[in-house]
Amino acid sequence: MDPRLRVLACAIAVGAILLSVASGHSTDLGPIHPITGGPFEASGLVVPPGGKGLLFVDDARPDAVLWMELAADGSPKAAPVRIPLGVSVVDPEGLTTDGRYVYVVGSQSRGNVGGGGPGLARFRFDVTRGAAQGAETIDGLGALLAGAVAEVRATGGKKKQKAPPLNIEGVAWDAKHGRLLLGLRAPLDAGQAMLIPVRLRAASGPFAAANLLVEKPIRIDLGGAGIRGIEADESGDFWIIAGGSSGNPVASRIVRWDGSGSAVRPAATLPGHLKAEGVVRAVVGGKPVTVVLCDTSQYLLLR
């Protein structure tokens, strides 16, 4: 084979391994960027209010978030900066903003979360100073959800085996309804993924368990996968990372959901070894892109 053709064939094969694009949807995968200064067990990320950079959480840093700015070509300007929160959220997995506050949610699957530890927090981010301010927490989130949602505490099967433990891996602000959506990796309900909406009973009331209202779950058909990450874009659509509901690495699909019904629209598929866990729409180099953050100290851009 002509050497030039061999190089071209290899490039095509590598591209097919790195990104399998859903039929009928054109997606351009930029380079995979390493995050220096790690390693980072990176999960959820968000563009904070007034910020041009990104905030993300790290499973191993329960008392902080990390601030990272991107250059025009999408590469990191520098290593992420640790931003102390003043509170700790065990196993932080999801991050979102309502335009005023930034919210952090823990998985509820590790540590003593059932015993009343902080499971959900919010704070204001001062972009100028690079500081988190006024952090507040809601304790015992897992117990609150189990008490309100039958599917979370359900048991089934002939041997009455317990359902997979609660595992929250994403959170998104639903601006149309003024609430947070908690994205569950597990359990599934009849093979469908679940989002659990929560809101403050009194919007101007305290950020506390007694003021938290848990609404009925929303079911989404992800083909038997759970939610590994979720965030809304400027149009009100939600970008979701659909991945395995167990610990085994499998291919992750990026899908879009319009906030109603259970159907989703495919966007792209990524190999399991990247461990995609965070997704957000951002403007990089003057152009809108989808940033996908991976639990391997890496991120990539979908254009």
mmCIF file of C-alpha atoms in Angstrom:
data_model
loop_
_atom_site.group_PDB
_atom_site.id
_atom_site.type_symbol
_atom_site.label_atom_id
_atom_site.label_comp_id
_atom_site.label_asym_id
_atom_site.label_seq_id
_atom_site.Cartn_x
_atom_site.Cartn_y
_atom_site.Cartn_z
ATOM 1 C CA MET A 1 0.000 0.000 0.000
ATOM 2 C CA ASP A 2 1.140 3.536 -0.778
ATOM 3 C CA PRO A 3 2.656 4.924 2.485
ATOM 4 C CA ARG A 4 0.450 7.988 2.252
ATOM 5 C CA LEU A 5 -2.638 5.802 2.018
ATOM 6 C CA ARG A 6 -1.432 3.742 4.966
ATOM 7 C CA VAL A 7 -1.082 6.893 7.090
ATOM 8 C CA LEU A 8 -4.538 8.026 6.010
ATOM 9 C CA ALA A 9 -6.043 4.630 6.872
ATOM 10 C CA CYS A 10 -4.437 4.706 10.323
ATOM 11 C CA ALA A 11 -5.730 8.197 10.963
ATOM 12 C CA ILE A 12 -9.247 7.133 10.031
ATOM 13 C CA ALA A 13 -9.038 4.088 12.286
ATOM 14 C CA VAL A 14 -7.800 6.136 15.242
ATOM 15 C CA GLY A 15 -10.570 8.641 14.681
ATOM 16 C CA ALA A 16 -13.138 5.862 14.687
ATOM 17 C CA ILE A 17 -11.783 4.582 17.999
ATOM 18 C CA LEU A 18 -11.723 8.003 19.633
ATOM 19 C CA LEU A 19 -15.135 9.164 18.532
ATOM 20 C CA SER A 20 -18.028 7.340 16.934
ATOM 21 C CA VAL A 21 -20.418 9.979 15.665
ATOM 22 C CA ALA A 22 -24.119 9.228 15.737
ATOM 23 C CA SER A 23 -25.770 8.764 12.367
ATOM 24 C CA GLY A 24 -26.930 11.999 10.800
ATOM 25 C CA HIS A 25 -25.148 14.246 13.306
ATOM 26 C CA SER A 26 -21.964 16.050 12.343
ATOM 27 C CA THR A 27 -19.508 16.487 15.190
ATOM 28 C CA ASP A 28 -15.915 17.671 15.002
ATOM 29 C CA LEU A 29 -13.696 16.315 17.757
ATOM 30 C CA GLY A 30 -10.852 18.582 18.739
ATOM 31 C CA PRO A 31 -7.713 17.341 20.488
ATOM 32 C CA ILE A 32 -7.832 15.681 23.878
ATOM 33 C CA HIS A 33 -6.229 18.102 26.335
ATOM 34 C CA PRO A 34 -4.427 16.913 29.481
ATOM 35 C CA ILE A 35 -5.039 18.893 32.678
ATOM 36 C CA THR A 36 -1.719 19.714 34.289
ATOM 37 C CA GLY A 37 -1.103 19.782 38.035
ATOM 38 C CA GLY A 38 -3.083 16.619 38.743
ATOM 39 C CA PRO A 39 -4.026 13.899 38.775
ATOM 40 C CA PHE A 40 -7.670 14.964 38.983
ATOM 41 C CA GLU A 41 -10.669 12.697 39.459
ATOM 42 C CA ALA A 42 -12.673 15.292 37.565
ATOM 43 C CA SER A 43 -16.454 15.096 37.396
ATOM 44 C CA GLY A 44 -19.030 17.864 36.922
ATOM 45 C CA LEU A 45 -18.151 21.260 35.470
ATOM 46 C CA VAL A 46 -19.853 24.588 34.820
ATOM 47 C CA VAL A 47 -19.267 28.038 33.407
ATOM 48 C CA PRO A 48 -19.831 30.173 36.545
ATOM 49 C CA PRO A 49 -21.841 33.408 36.558
ATOM 50 C CA GLY A 50 -19.785 36.180 34.999
ATOM 51 C CA GLY A 51 -16.920 33.857 34.218
ATOM 52 C CA LYS A 52 -15.227 32.927 30.972
ATOM 53 C CA GLY A 53 -13.444 29.943 32.475
ATOM 54 C CA LEU A 54 -14.634 26.681 33.974
ATOM 55 C CA LEU A 55 -15.235 25.406 37.481
ATOM 56 C CA PHE A 56 -15.063 21.670 38.097
ATOM 57 C CA VAL A 57 -15.202 19.269 41.014
ATOM 58 C CA ASP A 58 -12.819 16.483 41.914
ATOM 59 C CA ASP A 59 -13.969 13.371 43.802
ATOM 60 C CA ALA A 60 -10.870 13.535 45.989
ATOM 61 C CA ARG A 61 -11.264 17.217 46.919
ATOM 62 C CA PRO A 62 -14.562 17.426 48.854
ATOM 63 C CA ASP A 63 -13.842 20.860 50.319
ATOM 64 C CA ALA A 64 -12.980 22.737 47.125
ATOM 65 C CA VAL A 65 -13.714 23.374 43.470
ATOM 66 C CA LEU A 66 -11.137 24.018 40.761
ATOM 67 C CA TRP A 67 -10.972 27.018 38.426
ATOM 68 C CA MET A 68 -9.499 26.609 34.943
ATOM 69 C CA GLU A 69 -9.291 29.073 32.061
ATOM 70 C CA LEU A 70 -8.977 28.000 28.438
ATOM 71 C CA ALA A 71 -6.955 29.619 25.668
ATOM 72 C CA ALA A 72 -8.508 30.470 22.301
ATOM 73 C CA ASP A 73 -7.414 27.120 20.870
ATOM 74 C CA GLY A 74 -9.106 25.231 23.723
ATOM 75 C CA SER A 75 -5.953 24.310 25.607
ATOM 76 C CA PRO A 76 -5.629 25.171 29.325
ATOM 77 C CA LYS A 77 -3.978 28.528 30.039
ATOM 78 C CA ALA A 78 -2.491 27.144 33.240
ATOM 79 C CA ALA A 79 -2.972 24.442 35.826
ATOM 80 C CA PRO A 80 -6.328 24.624 37.660
ATOM 81 C CA VAL A 81 -6.517 26.774 40.776
ATOM 82 C CA ARG A 82 -7.989 25.263 43.940
ATOM 83 C CA ILE A 83 -10.876 27.316 45.356
ATOM 84 C CA PRO A 84 -11.701 26.421 49.001
ATOM 85 C CA LEU A 85 -15.413 26.233 49.767
ATOM 86 C CA GLY A 86 -15.352 26.404 53.551
ATOM 87 C CA VAL A 87 -17.582 23.296 53.604
ATOM 88 C CA SER A 88 -17.140 19.684 52.468
ATOM 89 C CA VAL A 89 -19.411 17.628 50.210
ATOM 90 C CA VAL A 90 -18.508 13.931 50.275
ATOM 91 C CA ASP A 91 -17.648 12.541 46.814
ATOM 92 C CA PRO A 92 -18.623 15.648 44.799
ATOM 93 C CA GLU A 93 -19.929 14.647 41.364
ATOM 94 C CA GLY A 94 -22.158 17.360 39.910
ATOM 95 C CA LEU A 95 -21.891 21.112 39.436
ATOM 96 C CA THR A 96 -24.335 23.659 37.996
ATOM 97 C CA THR A 97 -25.462 27.273 38.325
ATOM 98 C CA ASP A 98 -28.744 29.148 38.376
ATOM 99 C CA GLY A 99 -27.013 32.372 37.364
ATOM 100 C CA ARG A 100 -26.575 33.499 40.949
ATOM 101 C CA TYR A 101 -25.394 30.488 42.921
ATOM 102 C CA VAL A 102 -23.173 27.559 41.992
ATOM 103 C CA TYR A 103 -24.432 24.184 43.290
ATOM 104 C CA VAL A 104 -22.395 21.084 44.169
ATOM 105 C CA VAL A 105 -23.960 17.666 44.734
ATOM 106 C CA GLY A 106 -22.337 14.563 46.217
ATOM 107 C CA SER A 107 -22.959 11.050 44.922
ATOM 108 C CA GLN A 108 -24.601 9.849 48.183
ATOM 109 C CA SER A 109 -22.917 6.503 47.526
ATOM 110 C CA ARG A 110 -19.784 6.993 49.649
ATOM 111 C CA GLY A 111 -18.990 8.004 53.184
ATOM 112 C CA ASN A 112 -21.486 8.659 55.944
ATOM 113 C CA VAL A 113 -23.947 10.579 53.769
ATOM 114 C CA GLY A 114 -26.877 8.611 55.159
ATOM 115 C CA GLY A 115 -25.914 9.833 58.588
ATOM 116 C CA GLY A 116 -26.644 13.453 57.810
ATOM 117 C CA GLY A 117 -23.469 14.822 56.196
ATOM 118 C CA PRO A 118 -23.633 17.601 53.606
ATOM 119 C CA GLY A 119 -24.946 16.228 50.317
ATOM 120 C CA LEU A 120 -25.832 19.437 48.476
ATOM 121 C CA ALA A 121 -24.137 22.822 48.720
ATOM 122 C CA ARG A 122 -24.390 26.220 47.090
ATOM 123 C CA PHE A 123 -22.098 29.225 47.035
ATOM 124 C CA ARG A 124 -21.468 32.459 45.156
ATOM 125 C CA PHE A 125 -18.358 32.656 43.008
ATOM 126 C CA ASP A 126 -16.447 35.926 42.854
ATOM 127 C CA VAL A 127 -14.725 35.826 39.471
ATOM 128 C CA THR A 128 -12.610 38.893 40.176
ATOM 129 C CA ARG A 129 -11.160 37.510 43.405
ATOM 130 C CA GLY A 130 -11.356 33.867 42.392
ATOM 131 C CA ALA A 131 -13.126 32.983 45.627
ATOM 132 C CA ALA A 132 -16.180 31.086 46.839
ATOM 133 C CA GLN A 133 -18.406 33.021 49.222
ATOM 134 C CA GLY A 134 -21.278 32.252 51.579
ATOM 135 C CA ALA A 135 -21.335 28.471 51.167
ATOM 136 C CA GLU A 136 -24.470 26.753 52.545
ATOM 137 C CA THR A 137 -25.276 23.045 52.760
ATOM 138 C CA ILE A 138 -28.202 20.658 52.949
ATOM 139 C CA ASP A 139 -27.465 17.615 55.111
ATOM 140 C CA GLY A 140 -28.811 14.095 54.725
ATOM 141 C CA LEU A 141 -29.747 14.436 51.048
ATOM 142 C CA GLY A 142 -29.726 10.677 50.443
ATOM 143 C CA ALA A 143 -32.180 10.056 53.266
ATOM 144 C CA LEU A 144 -34.423 12.870 52.039
ATOM 145 C CA LEU A 145 -34.564 11.395 48.550
ATOM 146 C CA ALA A 146 -35.171 7.868 49.817
ATOM 147 C CA GLY A 147 -38.009 9.099 51.983
ATOM 148 C CA ALA A 148 -39.703 10.867 49.083
ATOM 149 C CA VAL A 149 -38.951 8.619 46.075
ATOM 150 C CA ALA A 150 -40.107 5.007 46.193
ATOM 151 C CA GLU A 151 -37.788 3.985 43.367
ATOM 152 C CA VAL A 152 -34.750 5.002 45.409
ATOM 153 C CA ARG A 153 -35.642 2.792 48.363
ATOM 154 C CA ALA A 154 -37.333 -0.002 46.363
ATOM 155 C CA THR A 155 -36.396 -3.662 46.603
ATOM 156 C CA GLY A 156 -37.380 -6.286 44.092
ATOM 157 C CA GLY A 157 -36.814 -9.769 42.738
ATOM 158 C CA LYS A 158 -37.694 -13.149 44.200
ATOM 159 C CA LYS A 159 -34.886 -12.886 46.747
ATOM 160 C CA LYS A 160 -35.878 -9.354 47.673
ATOM 161 C CA GLN A 161 -32.492 -8.068 46.645
ATOM 162 C CA LYS A 162 -31.948 -4.404 47.201
ATOM 163 C CA ALA A 163 -31.862 -2.102 44.211
ATOM 164 C CA PRO A 164 -28.449 -0.630 43.341
ATOM 165 C CA PRO A 165 -27.556 2.044 45.884
ATOM 166 C CA LEU A 166 -28.356 5.657 45.143
ATOM 167 C CA ASN A 167 -25.632 7.230 43.036
ATOM 168 C CA ILE A 168 -26.052 10.841 41.904
ATOM 169 C CA GLU A 169 -23.530 11.849 39.253
ATOM 170 C CA GLY A 170 -25.011 14.997 37.764
ATOM 171 C CA VAL A 171 -26.985 18.112 38.581
ATOM 172 C CA ALA A 172 -28.440 20.756 36.264
ATOM 173 C CA TRP A 173 -30.440 23.926 36.756
ATOM 174 C CA ASP A 174 -33.839 23.723 35.044
ATOM 175 C CA ALA A 175 -34.478 27.411 34.357
ATOM 176 C CA LYS A 176 -37.909 26.822 32.823
ATOM 177 C CA HIS A 177 -39.220 25.362 36.086
ATOM 178 C CA GLY A 178 -36.932 27.025 38.628
ATOM 179 C CA ARG A 179 -35.516 23.811 40.088
ATOM 180 C CA LEU A 180 -32.497 21.537 40.232
ATOM 181 C CA LEU A 181 -32.462 18.198 38.424
ATOM 182 C CA LEU A 182 -30.411 15.483 40.136
ATOM 183 C CA GLY A 183 -29.130 12.977 37.566
ATOM 184 C CA LEU A 184 -28.932 9.380 38.806
ATOM 185 C CA ARG A 185 -26.421 6.868 37.570
ATOM 186 C CA ALA A 186 -28.282 4.351 39.729
ATOM 187 C CA PRO A 187 -30.759 3.028 40.413
ATOM 188 C CA LEU A 188 -32.619 2.733 37.116
ATOM 189 C CA ASP A 189 -36.393 2.392 37.006
ATOM 190 C CA ALA A 190 -37.495 -0.380 34.634
ATOM 191 C CA GLY A 191 -34.345 0.195 32.602
ATOM 192 C CA GLN A 192 -34.794 3.963 32.369
ATOM 193 C CA ALA A 193 -32.573 6.625 33.891
ATOM 194 C CA MET A 194 -34.038 9.000 36.443
ATOM 195 C CA LEU A 195 -33.800 12.693 37.153
ATOM 196 C CA ILE A 196 -35.093 13.797 40.549
ATOM 197 C CA PRO A 197 -36.276 17.424 40.620
ATOM 198 C CA VAL A 198 -35.757 19.351 43.862
ATOM 199 C CA ARG A 199 -36.578 22.943 44.758
ATOM 200 C CA LEU A 200 -36.853 25.181 47.776
ATOM 201 C CA ARG A 201 -40.419 25.248 49.100
ATOM 202 C CA ALA A 202 -39.959 28.946 49.858
ATOM 203 C CA ALA A 203 -37.590 30.444 47.295
ATOM 204 C CA SER A 204 -36.510 33.148 49.711
ATOM 205 C CA GLY A 205 -36.307 30.718 52.630
ATOM 206 C CA PRO A 206 -33.253 28.982 54.059
ATOM 207 C CA PHE A 207 -31.124 26.561 52.080
ATOM 208 C CA ALA A 208 -31.967 23.706 54.437
ATOM 209 C CA ALA A 209 -33.410 20.196 54.414
ATOM 210 C CA ALA A 210 -36.679 21.367 55.969
ATOM 211 C CA ASN A 211 -37.180 23.779 53.052
ATOM 212 C CA LEU A 212 -36.347 21.268 50.294
ATOM 213 C CA LEU A 213 -39.189 19.851 48.196
ATOM 214 C CA VAL A 214 -38.527 16.596 46.330
ATOM 215 C CA GLU A 215 -40.715 16.149 43.250
ATOM 216 C CA LYS A 216 -41.645 13.060 41.239
ATOM 217 C CA PRO A 217 -38.827 11.498 39.208
ATOM 218 C CA ILE A 218 -38.499 12.141 35.484
ATOM 219 C CA ARG A 219 -37.635 9.066 33.436
ATOM 220 C CA ILE A 220 -35.390 9.231 30.383
ATOM 221 C CA ASP A 221 -34.730 6.433 27.920
ATOM 222 C CA LEU A 222 -30.945 6.079 27.694
ATOM 223 C CA GLY A 223 -31.030 2.492 26.477
ATOM 224 C CA GLY A 224 -30.300 1.000 29.882
ATOM 225 C CA ALA A 225 -27.570 3.499 30.768
ATOM 226 C CA GLY A 226 -27.444 5.841 33.724
ATOM 227 C CA ILE A 227 -26.674 9.560 33.875
ATOM 228 C CA ARG A 228 -22.966 10.325 34.268
ATOM 229 C CA GLY A 229 -23.271 14.081 33.753
ATOM 230 C CA ILE A 230 -25.844 16.703 32.764
ATOM 231 C CA GLU A 231 -26.023 20.445 32.122
ATOM 232 C CA ALA A 232 -28.390 22.820 30.360
ATOM 233 C CA ASP A 233 -27.394 25.048 27.464
ATOM 234 C CA GLU A 234 -28.487 28.558 26.515
ATOM 235 C CA SER A 235 -31.561 27.221 24.656
ATOM 236 C CA GLY A 236 -32.841 25.276 27.669
ATOM 237 C CA ASP A 237 -31.914 21.881 26.201
ATOM 238 C CA PHE A 238 -29.921 19.484 28.390
ATOM 239 C CA TRP A 239 -26.695 17.761 27.387
ATOM 240 C CA ILE A 240 -26.400 14.380 29.076
ATOM 241 C CA ILE A 241 -23.579 11.864 29.359
ATOM 242 C CA ALA A 242 -25.188 8.417 29.279
ATOM 243 C CA GLY A 243 -22.934 5.703 30.679
ATOM 244 C CA GLY A 244 -22.961 2.368 32.466
ATOM 245 C CA SER A 245 -24.918 2.164 35.711
ATOM 246 C CA SER A 246 -22.217 -0.091 37.223
ATOM 247 C CA GLY A 247 -18.494 0.439 37.739
ATOM 248 C CA ASN A 248 -17.404 -1.241 34.489
ATOM 249 C CA PRO A 249 -16.050 1.206 31.861
ATOM 250 C CA VAL A 250 -18.272 1.222 28.784
ATOM 251 C CA ALA A 251 -18.699 3.637 25.896
ATOM 252 C CA SER A 252 -20.310 6.927 26.882
ATOM 253 C CA ARG A 253 -22.931 8.565 24.698
ATOM 254 C CA ILE A 254 -23.506 12.306 24.567
ATOM 255 C CA VAL A 255 -27.207 13.013 24.009
ATOM 256 C CA ARG A 256 -29.524 16.034 24.080
ATOM 257 C CA TRP A 257 -32.865 16.182 25.856
ATOM 258 C CA ASP A 258 -35.393 18.983 25.404
ATOM 259 C CA GLY A 259 -36.707 18.745 28.964
ATOM 260 C CA SER A 260 -39.943 16.917 28.119
ATOM 261 C CA GLY A 261 -40.824 13.284 27.503
ATOM 262 C CA SER A 262 -38.333 10.443 27.724
ATOM 263 C CA ALA A 263 -36.750 10.579 24.252
ATOM 264 C CA VAL A 264 -33.266 11.968 23.610
ATOM 265 C CA ARG A 265 -31.339 12.982 20.493
ATOM 266 C CA PRO A 266 -27.887 11.423 19.930
ATOM 267 C CA ALA A 267 -24.847 13.667 19.567
ATOM 268 C CA ALA A 268 -21.708 11.527 19.867
ATOM 269 C CA THR A 269 -20.182 8.412 21.398
ATOM 270 C CA LEU A 270 -16.912 8.292 23.331
ATOM 271 C CA PRO A 271 -14.911 5.208 24.368
ATOM 272 C CA GLY A 272 -15.246 4.030 27.948
ATOM 273 C CA HIS A 273 -11.578 4.462 28.830
ATOM 274 C CA LEU A 274 -11.958 8.263 28.716
ATOM 275 C CA LYS A 275 -14.443 8.052 31.627
ATOM 276 C CA ALA A 276 -16.457 11.102 30.550
ATOM 277 C CA GLU A 277 -18.213 12.573 33.606
ATOM 278 C CA GLY A 278 -18.859 16.262 32.963
ATOM 279 C CA VAL A 279 -20.378 18.217 30.093
ATOM 280 C CA VAL A 280 -21.094 21.909 29.532
ATOM 281 C CA ARG A 281 -21.624 24.332 26.652
ATOM 282 C CA ALA A 282 -19.055 27.125 26.578
ATOM 283 C CA VAL A 283 -17.585 29.744 24.273
ATOM 284 C CA VAL A 284 -13.956 29.042 23.411
ATOM 285 C CA GLY A 285 -12.060 31.218 20.976
ATOM 286 C CA GLY A 286 -15.299 33.056 20.187
ATOM 287 C CA LYS A 287 -17.095 29.879 19.130
ATOM 288 C CA PRO A 288 -19.641 27.726 21.010
ATOM 289 C CA VAL A 289 -18.345 24.263 21.884
ATOM 290 C CA THR A 290 -19.307 21.362 24.109
ATOM 291 C CA VAL A 291 -16.641 20.690 26.733
ATOM 292 C CA VAL A 292 -16.492 17.088 27.959
ATOM 293 C CA LEU A 293 -14.527 16.523 31.157
ATOM 294 C CA CYS A 294 -13.052 13.110 31.909
ATOM 295 C CA ASP A 295 -12.111 11.329 35.124
ATOM 296 C CA THR A 296 -8.630 10.833 33.648
ATOM 297 C CA SER A 297 -7.226 14.367 34.024
ATOM 298 C CA GLN A 298 -8.319 15.194 30.476
ATOM 299 C CA TYR A 299 -10.999 17.071 28.562
ATOM 300 C CA LEU A 300 -12.045 17.400 24.957
ATOM 301 C CA LEU A 301 -14.123 19.742 22.821
ATOM 302 C CA LEU A 302 -17.009 18.792 20.546
ATOM 303 C CA ARG A 303 -17.658 21.467 17.932
#
